[in-house]
PDB file of C-alpha atoms in Angstrom:
ATOM      1  CA  MET A1403      77.392  33.798-118.931  1.00 84.00           C
ATOM      2  CA  THR A1404      73.809  34.216-118.622  1.00 90.00           C
ATOM      3  CA  LEU A1405      70.959  33.566-120.928  1.00 92.00           C
ATOM      4  CA  LEU A1406      67.360  34.880-120.721  1.00 89.00           C
ATOM      5  CA  SER A1407      65.230  32.645-122.842  1.00 90.00           C
ATOM      6  CA  ARG A1408      61.488  32.849-123.748  1.00 89.00           C
ATOM      7  CA  GLU A1409      60.809  29.292-122.522  1.00 90.00           C
ATOM      8  CA  LEU A1410      62.776  28.142-119.669  1.00 91.00           C
ATOM      9  CA  PRO A1411      61.829  24.514-119.714  1.00 92.00           C
ATOM     10  CA  ALA A1412      62.339  24.138-123.438  1.00 94.00           C
ATOM     11  CA  SER A1413      65.971  25.963-123.244  1.00 95.00           C
ATOM     12  CA  GLN A1414      66.832  23.700-120.387  1.00 95.00           C
ATOM     13  CA  ALA A1415      65.980  20.725-122.300  1.00 96.00           C
ATOM     14  CA  PHE A1416      67.779  22.022-125.665  1.00 97.00           C
ATOM     15  CA  TYR A1417      70.993  22.936-123.872  1.00 96.00           C
ATOM     16  CA  GLY A1418      70.731  19.743-121.718  1.00 95.00           C
ATOM     17  CA  ASN A1419      70.833  17.562-125.031  1.00 96.00           C
ATOM     18  CA  VAL A1420      73.127  19.830-126.889  1.00 95.00           C
ATOM     19  CA  LEU A1421      76.013  20.323-124.340  1.00 93.00           C
ATOM     20  CA  GLY A1422      74.910  17.751-121.793  1.00 92.00           C
ATOM     21  CA  TRP A1423      73.982  20.075-119.011  1.00 93.00           C
ATOM     22  CA  THR A1424      71.993  19.493-115.908  1.00 93.00           C
ATOM     23  CA  TYR A1425      70.406  22.059-113.502  1.00 92.00           C
ATOM     24  CA  ARG A1426      69.990  23.284-110.104  1.00 89.00           C
ATOM     25  CA  PRO A1427      68.025  26.261-108.593  1.00 84.00           C
ATOM     26  CA  ALA A1428      69.988  29.430-108.427  1.00 78.00           C
ATOM     27  CA  GLY A1429      68.179  30.789-105.204  1.00 71.00           C
ATOM     28  CA  LEU A1430      66.626  33.494-107.260  1.00 67.00           C
ATOM     29  CA  GLY A1431      63.225  31.987-107.625  1.00 66.00           C
ATOM     30  CA  ASP A1432      61.607  29.451-110.029  1.00 72.00           C
ATOM     31  CA  ASP A1433      62.588  31.591-113.016  1.00 83.00           C
ATOM     32  CA  PHE A1434      66.435  31.230-113.079  1.00 86.00           C
ATOM     33  CA  CYS A1435      68.709  28.205-112.603  1.00 90.00           C
ATOM     34  CA  VAL A1436      72.305  27.485-112.671  1.00 88.00           C
ATOM     35  CA  ALA A1437      73.557  25.143-115.576  1.00 90.00           C
ATOM     36  CA  LEU A1438      76.087  22.559-114.605  1.00 89.00           C
ATOM     37  CA  SER A1439      78.542  20.474-116.650  1.00 86.00           C
ATOM     38  CA  ASP A1440      79.966  17.453-114.709  1.00 83.00           C
ATOM     39  CA  GLY A1441      78.475  18.937-111.501  1.00 83.00           C
ATOM     40  CA  MET A1442      80.354  22.306-111.890  1.00 82.00           C
ATOM     41  CA  ALA A1443      78.610  25.531-112.603  1.00 83.00           C
ATOM     42  CA  VAL A1444      78.729  26.750-116.486  1.00 86.00           C
ATOM     43  CA  ALA A1445      76.278  29.313-116.800  1.00 88.00           C
ATOM     44  CA  GLY A1446      72.985  30.922-115.570  1.00 89.00           C
ATOM     45  CA  ILE A1447      69.672  30.543-117.768  1.00 91.00           C
ATOM     46  CA  GLY A1448      66.564  32.517-116.683  1.00 89.00           C
ATOM     47  CA  ALA A1449      63.173  33.153-118.286  1.00 86.00           C
ATOM     48  CA  LEU A1450      62.513  36.556-120.079  1.00 78.00           C
ATOM     49  CA  ALA A1451      59.529  38.392-119.139  1.00 69.00           C
ATOM     50  CA  SER A1452      56.884  37.902-121.747  1.00 64.00           C
ATOM     51  CA  SER A1453      56.288  41.588-121.999  1.00 63.00           C
ATOM     52  CA  LEU A1454      60.014  42.229-123.205  1.00 60.00           C
ATOM     53  CA  GLN A1455      60.183  41.917-127.037  1.00 64.00           C
ATOM     54  CA  VAL A1456      64.190  41.801-127.122  1.00 73.00           C
ATOM     55  CA  GLU A1457      66.797  39.597-128.743  1.00 81.00           C
ATOM     56  CA  VAL A1458      67.610  36.635-126.977  1.00 88.00           C
ATOM     57  CA  SER A1459      71.423  36.168-126.670  1.00 91.00           C
ATOM     58  CA  TRP A1460      74.159  34.792-124.162  1.00 94.00           C
ATOM     59  CA  THR A1461      75.505  37.615-122.309  1.00 92.00           C
ATOM     60  CA  PRO A1462      78.954  37.601-120.207  1.00 92.00           C
ATOM     61  CA  TYR A1463      79.070  38.892-116.808  1.00 90.00           C
ATOM     62  CA  PHE A1464      82.490  40.372-115.715  1.00 88.00           C
ATOM     63  CA  ALA A1465      83.671  40.488-111.993  1.00 86.00           C
ATOM     64  CA  VAL A1466      84.529  43.831-110.708  1.00 89.00           C
ATOM     65  CA  ALA A1467      85.564  45.093-107.141  1.00 89.00           C
ATOM     66  CA  ASN A1468      83.011  47.664-106.973  1.00 93.00           C
ATOM     67  CA  VAL A1469      79.932  47.640-109.209  1.00 94.00           C
ATOM     68  CA  ASP A1470      78.936  51.262-108.658  1.00 94.00           C
ATOM     69  CA  GLU A1471      82.445  52.562-109.736  1.00 94.00           C
ATOM     70  CA  ALA A1472      82.447  50.376-112.754  1.00 94.00           C
ATOM     71  CA  ALA A1473      79.115  51.665-113.820  1.00 95.00           C
ATOM     72  CA  ALA A1474      80.367  55.130-113.438  1.00 95.00           C
ATOM     73  CA  ARG A1475      83.516  54.438-115.719  1.00 95.00           C
ATOM     74  CA  ILE A1476      81.097  52.900-118.333  1.00 95.00           C
ATOM     75  CA  ARG A1477      79.065  56.010-118.383  1.00 96.00           C
ATOM     76  CA  GLU A1478      81.957  58.197-118.406  1.00 94.00           C
ATOM     77  CA  ARG A1479      83.186  56.493-121.625  1.00 92.00           C
ATOM     78  CA  GLY A1480      80.120  56.921-123.396  1.00 91.00           C
ATOM     79  CA  ALA A1481      78.441  53.562-122.774  1.00 94.00           C
ATOM     80  CA  THR A1482      75.175  52.742-121.369  1.00 93.00           C
ATOM     81  CA  VAL A1483      74.192  51.196-118.160  1.00 94.00           C
ATOM     82  CA  ALA A1484      70.724  49.623-119.142  1.00 90.00           C
ATOM     83  CA  VAL A1485      69.748  47.882-116.051  1.00 87.00           C
ATOM     84  CA  GLY A1486      71.007  48.271-112.312  1.00 82.00           C
ATOM     85  CA  PRO A1487      73.222  48.091-110.297  1.00 90.00           C
ATOM     86  CA  LEU A1488      70.738  45.755-108.593  1.00 88.00           C
ATOM     87  CA  ALA A1489      71.173  43.767-105.328  1.00 84.00           C
ATOM     88  CA  PHE A1490      70.972  40.034-105.224  1.00 81.00           C
ATOM     89  CA  HIS A1491      71.492  37.711-102.127  1.00 77.00           C
ATOM     90  CA  THR A1492      75.212  36.957-103.011  1.00 78.00           C
ATOM     91  CA  GLY A1493      76.262  40.278-104.663  1.00 82.00           C
ATOM     92  CA  ARG A1494      75.302  43.300-106.893  1.00 90.00           C
ATOM     93  CA  ALA A1495      74.991  43.243-110.890  1.00 90.00           C
ATOM     94  CA  ALA A1496      74.411  45.818-113.656  1.00 93.00           C
ATOM     95  CA  LEU A1497      73.638  45.088-117.520  1.00 92.00           C
ATOM     96  CA  ALA A1498      75.499  47.574-119.799  1.00 94.00           C
ATOM     97  CA  MET A1499      76.281  48.069-123.528  1.00 94.00           C
ATOM     98  CA  ASP A1500      79.578  49.372-124.595  1.00 94.00           C
ATOM     99  CA  PRO A1501      79.901  52.317-127.114  1.00 93.00           C
ATOM    100  CA  ASP A1502      79.282  50.019-130.232  1.00 91.00           C
ATOM    101  CA  GLY A1503      76.108  48.268-128.607  1.00 92.00           C
ATOM    102  CA  ALA A1504      77.507  44.838-127.577  1.00 92.00           C
ATOM    103  CA  ALA A1505      75.609  43.900-124.264  1.00 93.00           C
ATOM    104  CA  PHE A1506      77.615  42.727-121.393  1.00 94.00           C
ATOM    105  CA  GLY A1507      77.140  42.463-117.428  1.00 93.00           C
ATOM    106  CA  ILE A1508      79.431  43.619-114.492  1.00 94.00           C
ATOM    107  CA  TRP A1509      79.104  41.538-111.068  1.00 90.00           C
ATOM    108  CA  GLU A1510      80.315  42.448-107.510  1.00 88.00           C
ATOM    109  CA  GLY A1511      80.100  39.650-105.211  1.00 81.00           C
ATOM    110  CA  ALA A1512      81.142  35.821-104.614  1.00 70.00           C
ATOM    111  CA  VAL A1513      83.033  34.176-107.452  1.00 69.00           C
ATOM    112  CA  ARG A1514      84.234  30.696-107.402  1.00 59.00           C
ATOM    113  CA  SER A1515      87.987  30.631-107.037  1.00 54.00           C
ATOM    114  CA  ASP A1516      88.192  27.599-109.230  1.00 50.00           C
ATOM    115  CA  TRP A1517      85.966  28.964-112.231  1.00 51.00           C
ATOM    116  CA  THR A1518      87.335  30.824-115.059  1.00 54.00           C
ATOM    117  CA  VAL A1519      86.737  30.782-118.842  1.00 54.00           C
ATOM    118  CA  GLY A1520      88.997  28.392-120.621  1.00 51.00           C
ATOM    119  CA  ARG A1521      89.303  25.916-117.883  1.00 52.00           C
ATOM    120  CA  GLY A1522      87.212  22.824-116.823  1.00 50.00           C
ATOM    121  CA  SER A1523      83.343  23.134-117.559  1.00 46.00           C
ATOM    122  CA  ALA A1524      83.577  26.856-118.147  1.00 57.00           C
ATOM    123  CA  PRO A1525      83.085  28.362-121.500  1.00 75.00           C
ATOM    124  CA  ALA A1526      86.073  27.522-123.793  1.00 77.00           C
ATOM    125  CA  TRP A1527      86.214  31.442-124.501  1.00 81.00           C
ATOM    126  CA  LEU A1528      84.608  34.631-125.170  1.00 87.00           C
ATOM    127  CA  GLU A1529      84.899  36.753-128.408  1.00 89.00           C
ATOM    128  CA  LEU A1530      83.833  40.226-128.844  1.00 89.00           C
ATOM    129  CA  ARG A1531      82.998  41.015-132.487  1.00 87.00           C
ATOM    130  CA  THR A1532      82.958  44.762-132.907  1.00 87.00           C
ATOM    131  CA  ARG A1533      83.997  47.446-135.260  1.00 86.00           C
ATOM    132  CA  ASP A1534      87.225  48.547-133.976  1.00 84.00           C
ATOM    133  CA  THR A1535      89.467  46.486-132.156  1.00 83.00           C
ATOM    134  CA  VAL A1536      91.684  49.308-130.696  1.00 81.00           C
ATOM    135  CA  ASP A1537      88.713  51.119-129.525  1.00 85.00           C
ATOM    136  CA  ALA A1538      87.204  48.217-127.922  1.00 85.00           C
ATOM    137  CA  ALA A1539      90.138  46.983-126.206  1.00 82.00           C
ATOM    138  CA  ARG A1540      90.717  50.433-124.839  1.00 83.00           C
ATOM    139  CA  PHE A1541      87.183  50.640-123.425  1.00 89.00           C
ATOM    140  CA  TYR A1542      87.052  47.228-121.676  1.00 87.00           C
ATOM    141  CA  GLY A1543      90.613  47.663-120.309  1.00 81.00           C
ATOM    142  CA  GLN A1544      89.688  50.991-118.791  1.00 84.00           C
ATOM    143  CA  VAL A1545      86.417  49.724-117.331  1.00 88.00           C
ATOM    144  CA  LEU A1546      87.375  46.405-116.286  1.00 83.00           C
ATOM    145  CA  GLY A1547      91.089  47.014-115.443  1.00 77.00           C
ATOM    146  CA  TRP A1548      92.554  44.771-117.967  1.00 71.00           C
ATOM    147  CA  ALA A1549      95.013  47.197-119.279  1.00 55.00           C
ATOM    148  CA  PRO A1550      97.900  46.636-119.720  1.00 52.00           C
ATOM    149  CA  GLU A1551      98.233  44.054-116.559  1.00 49.00           C
ATOM    150  CA  THR A1552      96.357  43.625-113.096  1.00 48.00           C
ATOM    151  CA  ALA A1553      97.149  42.001-110.001  1.00 44.00           C
ATOM    152  CA  ASP A1554      94.760  39.286-111.026  1.00 53.00           C
ATOM    153  CA  GLY A1555      97.214  38.101-113.645  1.00 53.00           C
ATOM    154  CA  PHE A1556      95.264  39.594-116.613  1.00 58.00           C
ATOM    155  CA  THR A1557      97.055  40.740-119.740  1.00 65.00           C
ATOM    156  CA  LEU A1558      95.545  42.441-122.693  1.00 64.00           C
ATOM    157  CA  VAL A1559      97.905  42.234-125.933  1.00 67.00           C
ATOM    158  CA  HIS A1560      97.349  42.963-129.516  1.00 66.00           C
ATOM    159  CA  GLU A1561      98.208  40.132-131.886  1.00 65.00           C
ATOM    160  CA  ASP A1562      97.779  40.679-135.575  1.00 65.00           C
ATOM    161  CA  ASP A1563      94.343  41.911-136.283  1.00 66.00           C
ATOM    162  CA  HIS A1564      92.781  41.112-132.949  1.00 71.00           C
ATOM    163  CA  ALA A1565      93.278  41.583-129.196  1.00 73.00           C
ATOM    164  CA  VAL A1566      94.016  38.965-126.699  1.00 76.00           C
ATOM    165  CA  LEU A1567      92.883  38.875-122.983  1.00 72.00           C
ATOM    166  CA  ARG A1568      94.849  36.078-120.976  1.00 65.00           C
ATOM    167  CA  GLN A1569      94.700  35.393-117.452  1.00 59.00           C
ATOM    168  CA  ASP A1570      97.825  33.395-116.166  1.00 60.00           C
ATOM    169  CA  GLU A1571      98.771  32.768-120.084  1.00 62.00           C
ATOM    170  CA  GLN A1572      95.017  31.039-120.363  1.00 64.00           C
ATOM    171  CA  VAL A1573      93.117  32.725-123.188  1.00 66.00           C
ATOM    172  CA  VAL A1574      90.021  34.017-121.707  1.00 70.00           C
ATOM    173  CA  ALA A1575      88.700  36.478-124.552  1.00 78.00           C
ATOM    174  CA  ARG A1576      89.369  37.854-127.924  1.00 80.00           C
ATOM    175  CA  ILE A1577      88.513  40.880-129.420  1.00 83.00           C
ATOM    176  CA  ARG A1578      88.083  40.953-133.255  1.00 79.00           C
ATOM    177  CA  GLY A1579      87.216  44.262-135.330  1.00 79.00           C
ATOM    178  CA  GLY A1580      85.608  44.658-138.585  1.00 74.00           C
ATOM    179  CA  ALA A1581      82.039  43.812-137.640  1.00 59.00           C
ATOM    180  CA  VAL A1582      80.211  46.203-139.896  1.00 60.00           C
ATOM    181  CA  GLN A1583      77.399  44.246-141.173  1.00 68.00           C
ATOM    182  CA  VAL A1584      76.331  42.694-138.001  1.00 70.00           C
ATOM    183  CA  ARG A1585      75.564  44.167-134.562  1.00 82.00           C
ATOM    184  CA  PRO A1586      78.638  44.164-132.409  1.00 88.00           C
ATOM    185  CA  ARG A1587      78.076  41.486-129.691  1.00 90.00           C
ATOM    186  CA  TRP A1588      80.007  38.914-127.317  1.00 92.00           C
ATOM    187  CA  HIS A1589      80.031  35.479-128.632  1.00 92.00           C
ATOM    188  CA  VAL A1590      80.515  32.475-126.366  1.00 93.00           C
ATOM    189  CA  TYR A1591      82.304  29.064-127.309  1.00 91.00           C
ATOM    190  CA  PHE A1592      81.450  25.866-125.470  1.00 91.00           C
ATOM    191  CA  ARG A1593      83.784  23.029-125.451  1.00 87.00           C
ATOM    192  CA  VAL A1594      82.186  19.665-126.352  1.00 89.00           C
ATOM    193  CA  PRO A1595      83.747  16.219-126.706  1.00 87.00           C
ATOM    194  CA  GLU A1596      82.025  15.396-130.196  1.00 88.00           C
ATOM    195  CA  VAL A1597      80.905  18.477-132.498  1.00 89.00           C
ATOM    196  CA  SER A1598      78.880  16.505-134.954  1.00 89.00           C
ATOM    197  CA  ARG A1599      76.630  15.049-132.078  1.00 91.00           C
ATOM    198  CA  SER A1600      76.032  18.429-130.750  1.00 92.00           C
ATOM    199  CA  VAL A1601      74.974  19.649-134.028  1.00 92.00           C
ATOM    200  CA  GLU A1602      72.697  16.836-134.776  1.00 93.00           C
ATOM    201  CA  ALA A1603      70.975  17.311-131.252  1.00 96.00           C
ATOM    202  CA  ALA A1604      70.654  20.925-131.945  1.00 96.00           C
ATOM    203  CA  VAL A1605      69.121  20.628-135.294  1.00 95.00           C
ATOM    204  CA  ARG A1606      66.834  17.735-133.903  1.00 96.00           C
ATOM    205  CA  ASP A1607      65.577  19.965-130.959  1.00 96.00           C
ATOM    206  CA  GLY A1608      64.630  23.021-132.994  1.00 96.00           C
ATOM    207  CA  GLY A1609      67.923  24.861-133.335  1.00 96.00           C
ATOM    208  CA  ALA A1610      69.843  25.626-136.719  1.00 95.00           C
ATOM    209  CA  LEU A1611      73.420  25.369-137.809  1.00 94.00           C
ATOM    210  CA  VAL A1612      74.655  28.721-138.666  1.00 90.00           C
ATOM    211  CA  SER A1613      78.030  28.023-139.923  1.00 79.00           C
ATOM    212  CA  PRO A1614      78.447  26.190-143.284  1.00 64.00           C
ATOM    213  CA  PRO A1615      77.665  22.469-143.155  1.00 55.00           C
ATOM    214  CA  GLU A1616      80.998  21.687-144.414  1.00 55.00           C
ATOM    215  CA  ALA A1617      82.576  23.645-141.287  1.00 55.00           C
ATOM    216  CA  ALA A1618      80.750  21.017-138.975  1.00 53.00           C
ATOM    217  CA  GLU A1619      82.214  18.065-141.068  1.00 55.00           C
ATOM    218  CA  THR A1620      85.660  19.165-139.825  1.00 57.00           C
ATOM    219  CA  LEU A1621      84.406  18.139-136.344  1.00 64.00           C
ATOM    220  CA  HIS A1622      86.344  20.851-134.841  1.00 82.00           C
ATOM    221  CA  GLU A1623      83.939  23.909-134.542  1.00 85.00           C
ATOM    222  CA  ALA A1624      80.237  24.882-135.493  1.00 91.00           C
ATOM    223  CA  THR A1625      78.114  27.852-134.791  1.00 93.00           C
ATOM    224  CA  LEU A1626      74.558  27.033-133.901  1.00 95.00           C
ATOM    225  CA  ARG A1627      71.365  28.985-133.319  1.00 95.00           C
ATOM    226  CA  ASP A1628      69.104  27.930-130.479  1.00 96.00           C
ATOM    227  CA  PRO A1629      65.217  27.930-130.886  1.00 95.00           C
ATOM    228  CA  ASP A1630      65.151  31.440-129.204  1.00 93.00           C
ATOM    229  CA  GLY A1631      67.636  32.875-131.871  1.00 93.00           C
ATOM    230  CA  ALA A1632      70.542  32.887-129.373  1.00 94.00           C
ATOM    231  CA  LEU A1633      73.730  32.259-131.019  1.00 94.00           C
ATOM    232  CA  PHE A1634      76.670  30.132-129.646  1.00 94.00           C
ATOM    233  CA  THR A1635      79.734  28.073-130.936  1.00 92.00           C
ATOM    234  CA  VAL A1636      80.722  24.391-130.089  1.00 91.00           C
ATOM    235  CA  THR A1637      84.174  23.376-130.203  1.00 88.00           C
ATOM    236  CA  SER A1638      86.254  20.500-129.835  1.00 82.00           C
ATOM    237  CA  ARG A1639      89.612  22.418-129.689  1.00 74.00           C
TER     238      ARG A1639
END
């Protein structure tokens, strides 16, 4: 997961207080850092160029074997490669938008073998909120090699009104349709020990509680907006 914020020090302080993160340099200059939880990498946070007036949001990056081939598959299926592929010291990346406009990234390069969504310090899970579950599942399955099962242990199956991506039986992402009143997007869930404490810290530090207050009182889950407007959910599940 990557966040490009308008004020990097302010974002570091906000997520440090809300999620308990610390930080280390990423080797990409002073404007990008790696967020750590209990010493393990969780996400990347960078500074958004002041000349770019774009919406601040969390963006997932998915590992691919060949970023050029994945970018070609994205374009072939009516989607957009907005930036890249670009070369970095540990790999190559591109930023894309799916056919409905949800932003995501692809990454070819070094990946920690002990890091995956849903385990340890990583995000609890990802959720794509889109218009049509079947179309979205088909697109990502074909572009990223999720359909129906791959050598990496991924399976993508339809359950009720949504699709679920699992790796070795662990839920990695969900795809939910019906998002007609909001722009389709990927949404991230971060696991915390105490939801109410994270909500209090977020509001105190300039963020906002998006989900109804009574939802936060269940102590299981709450959706928050950071001071730059990026949405995320904290969960104790």
